[in-house]
């Protein structure tokens, strides 16, 4: 008997993202049910309500999506969800808070392809500076890039204290090493950029982080990428649809938010489709998103 595919979407926020709801339905789920104001303590009971409502052979037709705007919290929720399974009663779980896991995966995948294509380089050993690393996309971008062997620096716009704490948490949770840097002044940002081969911006939408002059001062810059599609661009002069074109007055190529967004969209849709088609329960986080984004990015 064919069973309907059902996705329970959990968020600690007041509203579930319409973007994620649309993505799940367009990917093929028969029913999508949002749950808001969900705490970490709620996750176990909700998961067990879901797993015991259908026989074990139908568990794969049920999924949990973890949303919100907090990457560590979403990963904590994912851990609780996994521990709440009672084999053979198991369901699939996918975490992607604020689309950050799939966006970060897409950004790093596009940067990796640009390094190989235009500079015959890999992420391993490449110096990468991330502006906006206190946000969810920047956080995940740093972890993915560091996991691939890049020498990652996370730059704080409001001093070094917060990025120091974030760097320590990344080391503890993922055993990756990232360096914190103070980018609270233009001079400090320029100094970081000059020492970087890749510059990534994942700051608040509509905020210019890096100027043309700062890019031009970076003699060793290879790639610059931005996820902000709301004017002004996070990197001055970087077009929203840039896809490997050379940036003015540099040897670097640029990757714009629409190029990254295209891969992000296909990655999130692809993971939803994998959940629907899976023959046994699957668990997806940013690492799985990066594997798929790598296969999509061109």
XYZ file of C-alpha atoms in Angstrom:
298
model
C 0.000 0.000 0.000
C 1.327 3.439 -0.943
C 1.483 5.775 2.054
C 1.389 9.540 1.975
C 4.682 11.288 2.648
C 4.410 13.600 5.639
C 6.915 16.224 6.785
C 6.717 17.691 10.286
C 8.555 21.037 10.297
C 9.837 22.199 13.697
C 11.086 25.684 14.528
C 11.882 27.455 17.810
C 10.665 30.696 16.201
C 7.165 32.184 16.077
C 6.764 31.373 12.400
C 7.895 28.616 10.077
C 9.697 29.912 7.003
C 7.372 30.041 3.963
C 10.474 29.403 1.823
C 11.049 26.033 3.505
C 7.356 25.094 3.347
C 7.262 25.825 -0.378
C 10.494 23.927 -0.979
C 9.202 20.826 0.799
C 5.889 20.773 -1.055
C 7.534 21.444 -4.422
C 9.967 18.596 -3.737
C 7.004 16.230 -3.516
C 5.801 15.889 0.077
C 2.069 15.140 0.262
C 1.618 16.991 3.539
C 3.722 19.553 5.412
C 2.830 20.464 8.990
C 4.572 23.379 10.749
C 5.180 23.482 14.514
C 6.302 26.797 16.035
C 7.851 27.839 19.367
C 9.367 24.364 19.675
C 11.990 24.071 22.424
C 14.828 21.568 22.593
C 12.906 19.778 25.357
C 9.908 19.325 23.014
C 11.773 17.531 20.236
C 11.948 14.049 21.752
C 8.219 13.795 22.419
C 7.309 15.128 18.984
C 9.630 12.659 17.272
C 8.250 9.729 19.232
C 4.680 10.816 18.507
C 5.589 10.669 14.838
C 7.467 7.361 14.832
C 4.822 5.383 16.729
C 1.895 6.611 14.606
C 2.910 4.416 11.655
C 4.244 0.862 11.352
C 8.024 0.465 11.005
C 7.876 -0.199 7.272
C 6.130 3.170 6.805
C 8.539 5.175 8.933
C 10.572 6.203 5.896
C 7.501 8.060 4.585
C 7.633 10.377 7.608
C 10.166 13.160 8.015
C 11.219 15.858 10.481
C 12.639 19.190 9.297
C 14.506 21.370 11.818
C 14.420 25.093 11.124
C 15.054 28.285 13.113
C 17.997 30.714 13.018
C 20.483 29.042 15.354
C 22.892 26.478 13.900
C 24.120 24.956 17.207
C 20.523 24.678 18.480
C 19.418 22.958 15.271
C 22.277 20.479 15.655
C 21.284 19.896 19.287
C 17.727 19.240 18.120
C 19.068 16.838 15.507
C 20.982 14.937 18.193
C 17.850 14.675 20.355
C 15.805 13.501 17.371
C 18.313 10.736 16.593
C 18.383 9.593 20.222
C 14.568 9.513 20.306
C 14.323 6.806 17.644
C 13.295 3.361 18.866
C 14.392 0.883 16.176
C 12.715 -0.403 14.103
C 10.573 2.743 14.553
C 12.656 5.361 12.743
C 11.989 8.400 10.548
C 14.143 10.761 8.469
C 15.464 14.072 9.839
C 16.885 17.084 7.968
C 18.300 20.174 9.696
C 18.685 23.425 7.737
C 18.079 26.429 10.033
C 17.343 29.588 8.008
C 18.616 27.676 4.991
C 22.086 28.142 6.439
C 23.333 24.578 5.987
C 22.434 24.427 2.298
C 23.552 28.032 1.651
C 26.928 27.480 3.317
C 27.353 24.202 1.454
C 26.580 25.935 -1.841
C 28.978 28.805 -1.143
C 31.907 26.556 -0.253
C 31.177 24.247 -3.197
C 31.159 27.177 -5.641
C 34.378 28.580 -4.159
C 36.039 25.183 -4.397
C 35.092 24.838 -8.083
C 36.325 28.398 -8.811
C 39.676 27.719 -7.134
C 40.188 24.584 -9.195
C 38.995 26.055 -12.502
C 40.645 29.472 -12.375
C 43.673 28.986 -10.129
C 44.428 25.234 -10.083
C 44.075 25.298 -6.299
C 42.134 23.360 -3.683
C 40.562 24.480 -0.427
C 43.171 22.552 1.518
C 45.826 25.008 2.664
C 44.042 28.064 1.239
C 43.575 31.066 3.540
C 39.884 31.941 3.820
C 38.447 34.978 5.635
C 34.744 34.928 6.509
C 32.940 38.164 7.308
C 29.584 37.690 9.021
C 30.743 34.520 10.754
C 28.631 35.216 13.840
C 25.530 34.466 11.752
C 24.208 31.033 10.854
C 25.486 30.972 7.251
C 28.944 32.261 8.177
C 29.167 29.784 11.051
C 28.447 26.772 8.848
C 30.653 28.090 6.053
C 33.580 28.288 8.467
C 33.074 24.744 9.726
C 32.774 23.266 6.223
C 35.804 25.134 4.872
C 37.947 24.294 7.907
C 36.883 20.672 7.626
C 38.249 20.662 4.074
C 41.640 21.865 5.312
C 41.317 25.597 4.608
C 43.056 28.046 6.938
C 39.935 29.851 8.110
C 39.693 33.220 9.832
C 36.322 34.360 11.185
C 36.038 38.136 11.388
C 33.983 39.946 14.022
C 32.356 43.245 13.094
C 31.883 44.188 16.748
C 35.226 43.160 18.199
C 36.991 39.878 18.765
C 35.213 38.501 21.842
C 32.243 36.869 20.108
C 34.311 35.311 17.328
C 36.762 33.978 19.919
C 33.867 32.218 21.655
C 32.567 30.888 18.330
C 36.006 29.613 17.328
C 36.285 27.776 20.646
C 32.837 26.223 20.210
C 33.729 25.029 16.699
C 36.864 23.394 18.012
C 34.955 21.667 20.790
C 32.033 20.492 18.686
C 33.640 19.718 15.312
C 37.369 19.522 16.118
C 38.188 22.158 13.508
C 40.556 25.071 14.034
C 39.538 28.565 12.959
C 41.252 31.822 13.867
C 39.255 34.773 15.231
C 40.021 38.304 14.057
C 38.785 41.770 14.957
C 37.222 43.506 11.950
C 35.508 46.353 13.759
C 37.443 49.056 11.874
C 38.118 49.538 8.177
C 41.864 49.281 8.790
C 41.455 45.967 10.589
C 39.270 44.588 7.798
C 41.821 45.679 5.207
C 44.604 43.920 7.099
C 42.615 40.649 7.160
C 41.774 40.898 3.455
C 45.405 41.518 2.506
C 46.376 38.228 4.155
C 43.581 36.222 2.513
C 43.307 34.229 -0.700
C 39.539 33.784 -0.417
C 37.145 36.349 1.052
C 33.549 35.388 1.841
C 30.795 37.654 3.132
C 27.700 36.347 4.885
C 26.688 39.464 6.757
C 23.267 41.056 7.258
C 21.401 41.708 4.007
C 21.806 45.169 2.555
C 25.128 45.938 4.255
C 28.338 46.582 2.323
C 31.155 44.859 4.175
C 34.093 45.165 1.779
C 34.948 48.060 -0.547
C 36.583 47.956 -3.982
C 39.646 49.622 -2.493
C 39.987 46.882 0.117
C 39.711 44.179 -2.556
C 42.278 45.971 -4.661
C 44.742 45.980 -1.764
C 44.746 42.174 -1.604
C 47.487 41.115 -3.998
C 47.039 37.410 -3.297
C 43.239 37.313 -3.517
C 41.898 34.457 -5.661
C 38.131 34.296 -5.021
C 35.551 36.621 -3.457
C 31.974 35.501 -2.815
C 28.872 37.025 -1.233
C 25.486 35.564 -0.270
C 23.691 38.915 0.064
C 21.291 39.588 -2.827
C 19.793 42.758 -1.263
C 21.495 46.016 -2.390
C 24.047 47.198 -1.624
C 26.203 44.132 -2.243
C 28.254 42.823 0.649
C 31.309 43.146 -1.610
C 31.354 46.376 -3.610
C 31.409 45.775 -7.357
C 30.429 42.105 -7.159
C 27.434 41.488 -9.397
C 24.582 39.371 -8.039
C 24.891 36.923 -10.934
C 28.698 36.772 -11.007
C 29.893 33.261 -11.749
C 33.667 33.284 -11.995
C 34.242 36.590 -13.782
C 37.362 38.557 -12.858
C 36.816 41.377 -10.376
C 38.031 44.830 -11.334
C 41.661 45.628 -10.447
C 42.319 42.127 -9.073
C 43.311 38.652 -10.216
C 40.390 37.285 -8.196
C 37.168 35.901 -9.603
C 33.804 36.718 -8.077
C 30.839 34.551 -7.146
C 27.561 36.371 -6.589
C 24.539 35.479 -4.472
C 22.376 34.308 -7.361
C 25.024 31.818 -8.483
C 25.292 30.526 -4.919
C 21.518 30.606 -4.502
C 20.983 28.430 -7.563
C 23.132 25.681 -6.033
C 21.542 26.210 -2.592
C 18.039 25.806 -4.069
C 18.963 22.603 -5.889
C 20.718 21.254 -2.793
C 17.782 21.792 -0.456
C 15.306 20.448 -3.003
C 17.592 17.490 -3.652
C 17.837 16.550 0.017
C 14.042 16.716 0.397
C 13.724 14.481 -2.674
C 16.251 12.033 -1.224
C 14.187 11.841 1.976
C 11.030 11.121 0.000
C 12.673 8.434 -2.153
C 14.784 6.801 0.575
C 14.221 3.129 1.329
C 15.326 3.590 4.939
C 15.432 6.563 7.284
C 18.150 9.162 6.606
C 19.696 11.944 8.709
C 20.932 15.102 6.940
C 22.952 18.069 8.217
C 25.397 20.543 6.614
C 27.905 17.786 5.819
C 25.375 15.964 3.670
C 24.382 19.274 2.087
C 28.009 19.887 1.106
C 28.360 16.453 -0.480
C 25.335 17.153 -2.687
C 26.284 20.785 -3.399
C 29.718 19.638 -4.587
C 28.057 17.404 -7.164
C 25.825 20.251 -8.352
C 28.220 23.218 -8.446
C 29.833 24.038 -11.782
